[in-house]
Amino acid sequence: MNIDALLLCLSSSACATTQISTAFIIGMLLFLVASGLSLIFGVLNVTNFAHGGLYMLGAYFALSTYTVTSNFWAALAVAAVATGLVGIALERLIISRIYGADLLMQLLVCYALTLIMDDAIRFIYGSDYKMMGMPDAFALPPIAIAGGFIPAYYLFMIAASAVAGLLLWFTINRTRFGKIVRALAINPSMVSVLGINTTLLYAIVFGVGSGLAGLAGGLAAPIRTLTPGMGLSFLLDSFIIIVIGGMGSIGGAFVASILIGFIKALGAIGFPLFTDGLMFAIMAVVLILRPQGLFGERSAR
């Protein structure tokens, strides 16, 4: 541990600004992935271990679209929409067959899908590392904030993730569709009795959750190296987040994502060898003291 280096960084406005912005970048990207995972689990009660693969697909969809069109906005839209459509196809063809199955069966099926997606990417793009590069629209000088300098694209990533999260929260909590989805999570039989097509709703929910993972992948593509299997680390972090925040809680996913973002950003300086250990330790404490998560509710199922 190097607490002195961490304190020295926090005492410098330039270093503190850099690390805080890094924390929000990591946290907001994790929030997009984790909120989709939390939505799927909260409504469908499926532990979607293939979610990291969908994040990877979003990044590669963005890379392919940008390579062909040189249009970053088109790449971002394709990343979200195409990944959402892949998610709907997976839900209809495979995931729908394991509703109500035990956890082991869900994990095995979803892990198999992850391996299939990884090998498909490896077959199409090869195993070499790929770089999308910074879009021309964001090839700007860094923005000076509180003595530090933050690339314009980083600020865009934070803002875009925040807007996507707010739209999801508003849809789930303030719209008629959101009320139906919440009712579906509590009592799907009653929703079906009311004449609502629950099959379609399940597909839409899984597609939205997948689209959020794809959007995160598209946002990360300009600043990350793309490689098969790149979604695994995000998947593990996302599971930690939804355990800490609470299964099915969008607000909980946001708070936990920002917490994990700060642990990673500050831990890289203060305790680089124990960053992951601290995340798992916090998760363990939450599971002991509040098994449903900080913002979760005890399941009525």
CSV table of C-alpha atoms in Angstrom, one decimal:
chain,number,residue,atom,x,y,z
A,1,MET,CA,0.0,0.0,0.0
A,2,ASN,CA,1.1,3.5,-0.8
A,3,ILE,CA,-1.2,5.8,1.2
A,4,ASP,CA,1.4,8.7,1.1
A,5,ALA,CA,1.3,8.7,-2.7
A,6,LEU,CA,-2.5,8.8,-2.6
A,7,LEU,CA,-2.6,11.6,-0.1
A,8,LEU,CA,-0.1,13.5,-2.1
A,9,CYS,CA,-2.2,13.1,-5.3
A,10,LEU,CA,-5.4,14.2,-3.5
A,11,SER,CA,-3.6,17.3,-2.2
A,12,SER,CA,-2.8,18.3,-5.8
A,13,SER,CA,-5.7,19.8,-7.7
A,14,ALA,CA,-4.3,18.6,-11.0
A,15,CYS,CA,-3.8,15.0,-9.9
A,16,ALA,CA,-7.1,14.9,-7.9
A,17,THR,CA,-9.0,16.2,-11.0
A,18,THR,CA,-7.4,13.6,-13.2
A,19,GLN,CA,-8.2,10.7,-10.8
A,20,ILE,CA,-11.7,11.9,-10.0
A,21,SER,CA,-12.5,12.2,-13.7
A,22,THR,CA,-11.1,8.7,-14.2
A,23,ALA,CA,-13.3,7.4,-11.4
A,24,PHE,CA,-16.4,8.8,-13.1
A,25,ILE,CA,-15.4,7.5,-16.5
A,26,ILE,CA,-14.9,4.0,-15.1
A,27,GLY,CA,-18.0,4.3,-13.0
A,28,MET,CA,-20.4,5.5,-15.7
A,29,LEU,CA,-19.3,2.9,-18.2
A,30,LEU,CA,-19.8,0.2,-15.5
A,31,PHE,CA,-23.1,1.7,-14.7
A,32,LEU,CA,-24.4,1.2,-18.3
A,33,VAL,CA,-23.3,-2.4,-18.3
A,34,ALA,CA,-24.5,-3.1,-14.7
A,35,SER,CA,-27.9,-1.3,-15.1
A,36,GLY,CA,-28.7,-3.5,-18.1
A,37,LEU,CA,-27.6,-6.6,-16.2
A,38,SER,CA,-29.6,-5.5,-13.2
A,39,LEU,CA,-32.7,-4.8,-15.3
A,40,ILE,CA,-32.5,-8.3,-16.9
A,41,PHE,CA,-32.1,-10.0,-13.5
A,42,GLY,CA,-34.8,-7.9,-11.8
A,43,VAL,CA,-37.4,-8.6,-14.4
A,44,LEU,CA,-36.5,-11.9,-16.0
A,45,ASN,CA,-34.8,-13.4,-12.9
A,46,VAL,CA,-32.0,-14.6,-15.1
A,47,THR,CA,-28.3,-14.4,-14.1
A,48,ASN,CA,-27.0,-13.3,-17.5
A,49,PHE,CA,-23.4,-14.3,-17.5
A,50,ALA,CA,-23.3,-13.6,-21.2
A,51,HIS,CA,-23.7,-9.8,-20.6
A,52,GLY,CA,-19.9,-9.2,-20.9
A,53,GLY,CA,-20.0,-10.7,-24.3
A,54,LEU,CA,-22.7,-8.3,-25.4
A,55,TYR,CA,-20.5,-5.4,-24.2
A,56,MET,CA,-17.7,-6.8,-26.4
A,57,LEU,CA,-20.1,-7.1,-29.4
A,58,GLY,CA,-21.0,-3.4,-29.0
A,59,ALA,CA,-17.4,-2.4,-29.2
A,60,TYR,CA,-16.8,-4.5,-32.3
A,61,PHE,CA,-20.0,-3.2,-33.9
A,62,ALA,CA,-18.8,0.3,-33.3
A,63,LEU,CA,-15.4,-0.5,-34.8
A,64,SER,CA,-16.9,-2.0,-37.9
A,65,THR,CA,-19.3,0.8,-38.5
A,66,TYR,CA,-16.7,3.5,-37.9
A,67,THR,CA,-14.3,1.7,-40.3
A,68,VAL,CA,-16.9,1.8,-43.0
A,69,THR,CA,-18.6,5.2,-42.5
A,70,SER,CA,-16.0,7.2,-40.5
A,71,ASN,CA,-19.1,8.5,-38.6
A,72,PHE,CA,-18.8,8.1,-34.9
A,73,TRP,CA,-22.5,8.8,-34.2
A,74,ALA,CA,-23.5,6.1,-36.6
A,75,ALA,CA,-21.1,3.7,-34.9
A,76,LEU,CA,-22.5,4.5,-31.5
A,77,ALA,CA,-26.1,4.0,-32.7
A,78,VAL,CA,-25.3,0.7,-34.5
A,79,ALA,CA,-23.4,-0.5,-31.4
A,80,ALA,CA,-26.5,0.0,-29.2
A,81,VAL,CA,-29.2,-1.1,-31.6
A,82,ALA,CA,-27.4,-4.1,-33.2
A,83,THR,CA,-26.4,-5.4,-29.8
A,84,GLY,CA,-30.0,-5.0,-28.6
A,85,LEU,CA,-31.2,-7.0,-31.6
A,86,VAL,CA,-28.7,-9.7,-30.9
A,87,GLY,CA,-29.9,-9.7,-27.3
A,88,ILE,CA,-33.6,-10.2,-28.4
A,89,ALA,CA,-32.5,-13.0,-30.7
A,90,LEU,CA,-30.7,-14.7,-27.9
A,91,GLU,CA,-33.6,-14.3,-25.5
A,92,ARG,CA,-36.1,-15.8,-28.0
A,93,LEU,CA,-33.9,-18.6,-29.1
A,94,ILE,CA,-32.1,-19.6,-25.9
A,95,ILE,CA,-32.6,-17.6,-22.8
A,96,SER,CA,-36.4,-18.0,-22.8
A,97,ARG,CA,-35.8,-21.8,-22.4
A,98,ILE,CA,-34.1,-21.4,-19.1
A,99,TYR,CA,-36.6,-19.2,-17.3
A,100,GLY,CA,-37.2,-20.7,-13.9
A,101,ALA,CA,-34.2,-23.1,-14.2
A,102,ASP,CA,-31.7,-23.4,-11.4
A,103,LEU,CA,-28.8,-21.1,-11.1
A,104,LEU,CA,-26.2,-23.6,-12.3
A,105,MET,CA,-28.2,-24.2,-15.6
A,106,GLN,CA,-28.4,-20.5,-16.2
A,107,LEU,CA,-24.7,-20.0,-15.6
A,108,LEU,CA,-23.7,-22.9,-17.9
A,109,VAL,CA,-26.0,-21.7,-20.8
A,110,CYS,CA,-24.9,-18.1,-20.5
A,111,TYR,CA,-21.2,-19.0,-20.2
A,112,ALA,CA,-21.6,-21.2,-23.3
A,113,LEU,CA,-23.0,-18.1,-25.1
A,114,THR,CA,-20.0,-16.1,-23.9
A,115,LEU,CA,-17.6,-18.6,-25.4
A,116,ILE,CA,-19.5,-18.7,-28.7
A,117,MET,CA,-19.5,-14.9,-29.0
A,118,ASP,CA,-15.7,-14.8,-28.1
A,119,ASP,CA,-14.9,-17.4,-30.8
A,120,ALA,CA,-17.2,-15.7,-33.3
A,121,ILE,CA,-15.3,-12.4,-32.8
A,122,ARG,CA,-12.0,-14.3,-33.0
A,123,PHE,CA,-13.1,-16.0,-36.3
A,124,ILE,CA,-14.3,-12.7,-37.9
A,125,TYR,CA,-11.7,-10.2,-36.6
A,126,GLY,CA,-8.9,-12.5,-35.6
A,127,SER,CA,-7.1,-12.6,-32.2
A,128,ASP,CA,-5.0,-9.4,-32.8
A,129,TYR,CA,-5.7,-6.3,-30.8
A,130,LYS,CA,-7.8,-3.7,-32.6
A,131,MET,CA,-7.9,0.0,-32.1
A,132,MET,CA,-10.7,2.3,-33.3
A,133,GLY,CA,-8.9,5.5,-32.5
A,134,MET,CA,-10.3,8.9,-31.3
A,135,PRO,CA,-13.2,10.2,-33.6
A,136,ASP,CA,-12.4,13.4,-35.4
A,137,ALA,CA,-15.2,15.2,-33.7
A,138,PHE,CA,-13.3,14.8,-30.4
A,139,ALA,CA,-9.8,15.5,-31.6
A,140,LEU,CA,-9.7,18.6,-29.4
A,141,PRO,CA,-7.3,20.0,-26.9
A,142,PRO,CA,-8.0,18.8,-23.3
A,143,ILE,CA,-10.3,20.9,-21.2
A,144,ALA,CA,-8.7,22.6,-18.2
A,145,ILE,CA,-10.7,21.9,-15.0
A,146,ALA,CA,-9.5,22.8,-11.5
A,147,GLY,CA,-5.8,22.7,-12.5
A,148,GLY,CA,-6.2,19.4,-14.3
A,149,PHE,CA,-6.8,18.6,-18.0
A,150,ILE,CA,-9.5,16.2,-19.1
A,151,PRO,CA,-10.0,15.1,-22.7
A,152,ALA,CA,-13.2,16.3,-24.3
A,153,TYR,CA,-14.2,12.7,-25.1
A,154,TYR,CA,-14.0,11.7,-21.5
A,155,LEU,CA,-16.5,14.4,-20.6
A,156,PHE,CA,-18.8,13.2,-23.4
A,157,MET,CA,-18.6,9.6,-22.2
A,158,ILE,CA,-19.6,10.7,-18.7
A,159,ALA,CA,-22.5,12.9,-20.0
A,160,ALA,CA,-23.8,10.2,-22.5
A,161,SER,CA,-23.7,7.5,-19.8
A,162,ALA,CA,-25.6,9.8,-17.4
A,163,VAL,CA,-28.2,10.7,-19.9
A,164,ALA,CA,-28.8,7.0,-20.9
A,165,GLY,CA,-29.1,6.1,-17.2
A,166,LEU,CA,-31.6,8.9,-16.5
A,167,LEU,CA,-33.7,7.8,-19.5
A,168,LEU,CA,-33.7,4.3,-18.2
A,169,TRP,CA,-34.6,5.4,-14.7
A,170,PHE,CA,-37.4,7.7,-16.0
A,171,THR,CA,-38.8,5.0,-18.3
A,172,ILE,CA,-38.9,2.4,-15.5
A,173,ASN,CA,-40.2,4.7,-12.7
A,174,ARG,CA,-42.3,7.3,-14.5
A,175,THR,CA,-44.0,5.8,-17.5
A,176,ARG,CA,-46.9,3.3,-18.0
A,177,PHE,CA,-44.5,0.9,-19.8
A,178,GLY,CA,-42.2,1.1,-16.7
A,179,LYS,CA,-45.1,0.3,-14.4
A,180,ILE,CA,-46.0,-2.8,-16.5
A,181,VAL,CA,-42.3,-3.9,-16.5
A,182,ARG,CA,-42.2,-3.5,-12.7
A,183,ALA,CA,-45.4,-5.5,-12.4
A,184,LEU,CA,-44.0,-8.1,-14.7
A,185,ALA,CA,-41.0,-8.5,-12.3
A,186,ILE,CA,-43.4,-9.0,-9.3
A,187,ASN,CA,-46.2,-11.0,-10.7
A,188,PRO,CA,-45.9,-12.1,-14.4
A,189,SER,CA,-49.0,-14.3,-14.2
A,190,MET,CA,-51.2,-11.4,-13.3
A,191,VAL,CA,-49.8,-9.2,-16.1
A,192,SER,CA,-50.5,-12.0,-18.5
A,193,VAL,CA,-54.1,-12.4,-17.2
A,194,LEU,CA,-54.6,-8.7,-18.0
A,195,GLY,CA,-54.0,-9.4,-21.7
A,196,ILE,CA,-50.5,-8.0,-21.9
A,197,ASN,CA,-48.1,-9.9,-24.1
A,198,THR,CA,-45.5,-11.0,-21.6
A,199,THR,CA,-43.4,-12.8,-24.2
A,200,LEU,CA,-42.9,-9.6,-26.1
A,201,LEU,CA,-42.1,-7.7,-22.8
A,202,TYR,CA,-39.5,-10.2,-21.9
A,203,ALA,CA,-37.8,-9.8,-25.3
A,204,ILE,CA,-38.0,-6.0,-25.0
A,205,VAL,CA,-36.5,-6.0,-21.5
A,206,PHE,CA,-33.6,-8.3,-22.6
A,207,GLY,CA,-33.1,-6.2,-25.7
A,208,VAL,CA,-32.9,-3.0,-23.7
A,209,GLY,CA,-30.5,-4.5,-21.2
A,210,SER,CA,-28.3,-5.8,-24.1
A,211,GLY,CA,-28.5,-2.5,-25.9
A,212,LEU,CA,-27.1,-0.7,-22.8
A,213,ALA,CA,-24.2,-3.1,-22.7
A,214,GLY,CA,-23.6,-2.5,-26.5
A,215,LEU,CA,-23.8,1.3,-25.9
A,216,ALA,CA,-21.1,1.0,-23.2
A,217,GLY,CA,-19.0,-1.0,-25.6
A,218,GLY,CA,-19.4,1.6,-28.3
A,219,LEU,CA,-18.5,4.4,-25.9
A,220,ALA,CA,-15.4,2.5,-24.8
A,221,ALA,CA,-14.2,1.5,-28.3
A,222,PRO,CA,-12.3,4.8,-29.0
A,223,ILE,CA,-10.2,4.6,-25.8
A,224,ARG,CA,-9.8,0.8,-25.3
A,225,THR,CA,-8.0,-1.9,-27.0
A,226,LEU,CA,-10.5,-4.4,-28.5
A,227,THR,CA,-9.8,-8.1,-28.1
A,228,PRO,CA,-11.9,-11.2,-27.8
A,229,GLY,CA,-12.9,-11.8,-24.2
A,230,MET,CA,-12.6,-8.1,-23.3
A,231,GLY,CA,-16.0,-8.2,-21.6
A,232,LEU,CA,-15.0,-10.6,-18.8
A,233,SER,CA,-13.6,-8.0,-16.5
A,234,PHE,CA,-16.6,-5.7,-17.0
A,235,LEU,CA,-18.9,-8.6,-16.3
A,236,LEU,CA,-17.3,-9.5,-13.0
A,237,ASP,CA,-17.3,-5.8,-11.9
A,238,SER,CA,-21.0,-5.6,-12.9
A,239,PHE,CA,-21.9,-8.5,-10.8
A,240,ILE,CA,-20.1,-6.9,-7.8
A,241,ILE,CA,-22.0,-3.7,-8.5
A,242,ILE,CA,-25.5,-5.2,-8.6
A,243,VAL,CA,-24.8,-7.2,-5.5
A,244,ILE,CA,-23.7,-4.1,-3.6
A,245,GLY,CA,-26.4,-1.8,-5.1
A,246,GLY,CA,-29.2,-4.4,-5.0
A,247,MET,CA,-30.6,-6.7,-7.7
A,248,GLY,CA,-33.0,-4.9,-10.0
A,249,SER,CA,-32.2,-1.4,-8.5
A,250,ILE,CA,-31.1,1.1,-11.2
A,251,GLY,CA,-30.3,3.7,-8.5
A,252,GLY,CA,-28.3,1.1,-6.5
A,253,ALA,CA,-26.4,0.2,-9.7
A,254,PHE,CA,-25.5,3.9,-10.1
A,255,VAL,CA,-24.2,4.4,-6.6
A,256,ALA,CA,-22.3,1.2,-6.6
A,257,SER,CA,-20.8,1.9,-10.0
A,258,ILE,CA,-19.4,5.3,-8.9
A,259,LEU,CA,-18.1,3.6,-5.7
A,260,ILE,CA,-16.3,1.0,-7.7
A,261,GLY,CA,-15.0,3.7,-10.1
A,262,PHE,CA,-13.4,5.6,-7.2
A,263,ILE,CA,-11.9,2.4,-5.7
A,264,LYS,CA,-10.3,1.6,-9.1
A,265,ALA,CA,-9.1,5.1,-9.8
A,266,LEU,CA,-7.7,5.9,-6.4
A,267,GLY,CA,-6.6,2.3,-5.7
A,268,ALA,CA,-4.3,2.4,-8.7
A,269,ILE,CA,-2.2,4.9,-6.7
A,270,GLY,CA,-2.8,4.1,-3.1
A,271,PHE,CA,-3.2,0.3,-3.1
A,272,PRO,CA,-2.7,-1.2,-6.6
A,273,LEU,CA,-2.2,-4.7,-5.3
A,274,PHE,CA,-5.5,-4.7,-3.3
A,275,THR,CA,-7.9,-2.9,-5.5
A,276,ASP,CA,-9.9,-6.0,-6.5
A,277,GLY,CA,-9.6,-7.4,-3.0
A,278,LEU,CA,-11.2,-4.2,-1.6
A,279,MET,CA,-14.1,-4.5,-4.0
A,280,PHE,CA,-14.8,-8.1,-3.0
A,281,ALA,CA,-14.4,-7.2,0.7
A,282,ILE,CA,-17.1,-4.5,0.3
A,283,MET,CA,-19.3,-7.0,-1.5
A,284,ALA,CA,-18.8,-9.5,1.3
A,285,VAL,CA,-19.7,-7.0,4.0
A,286,VAL,CA,-22.9,-6.0,2.1
A,287,LEU,CA,-23.9,-9.6,1.7
A,288,ILE,CA,-23.5,-10.2,5.4
A,289,LEU,CA,-25.2,-7.1,6.7
A,290,ARG,CA,-27.8,-6.5,3.9
A,291,PRO,CA,-28.0,-9.5,1.6
A,292,GLN,CA,-30.5,-7.7,-0.8
A,293,GLY,CA,-28.0,-4.9,-1.4
A,294,LEU,CA,-27.9,-1.3,-0.3
A,295,PHE,CA,-30.9,-0.3,-2.3
A,296,GLY,CA,-32.5,-3.6,-3.1
A,297,GLU,CA,-35.7,-5.1,-1.7
A,298,ARG,CA,-36.2,-8.6,-0.4
A,299,SER,CA,-37.5,-10.8,-3.1
A,300,ALA,CA,-41.2,-11.8,-2.8
A,301,ARG,CA,-40.7,-14.7,-5.2
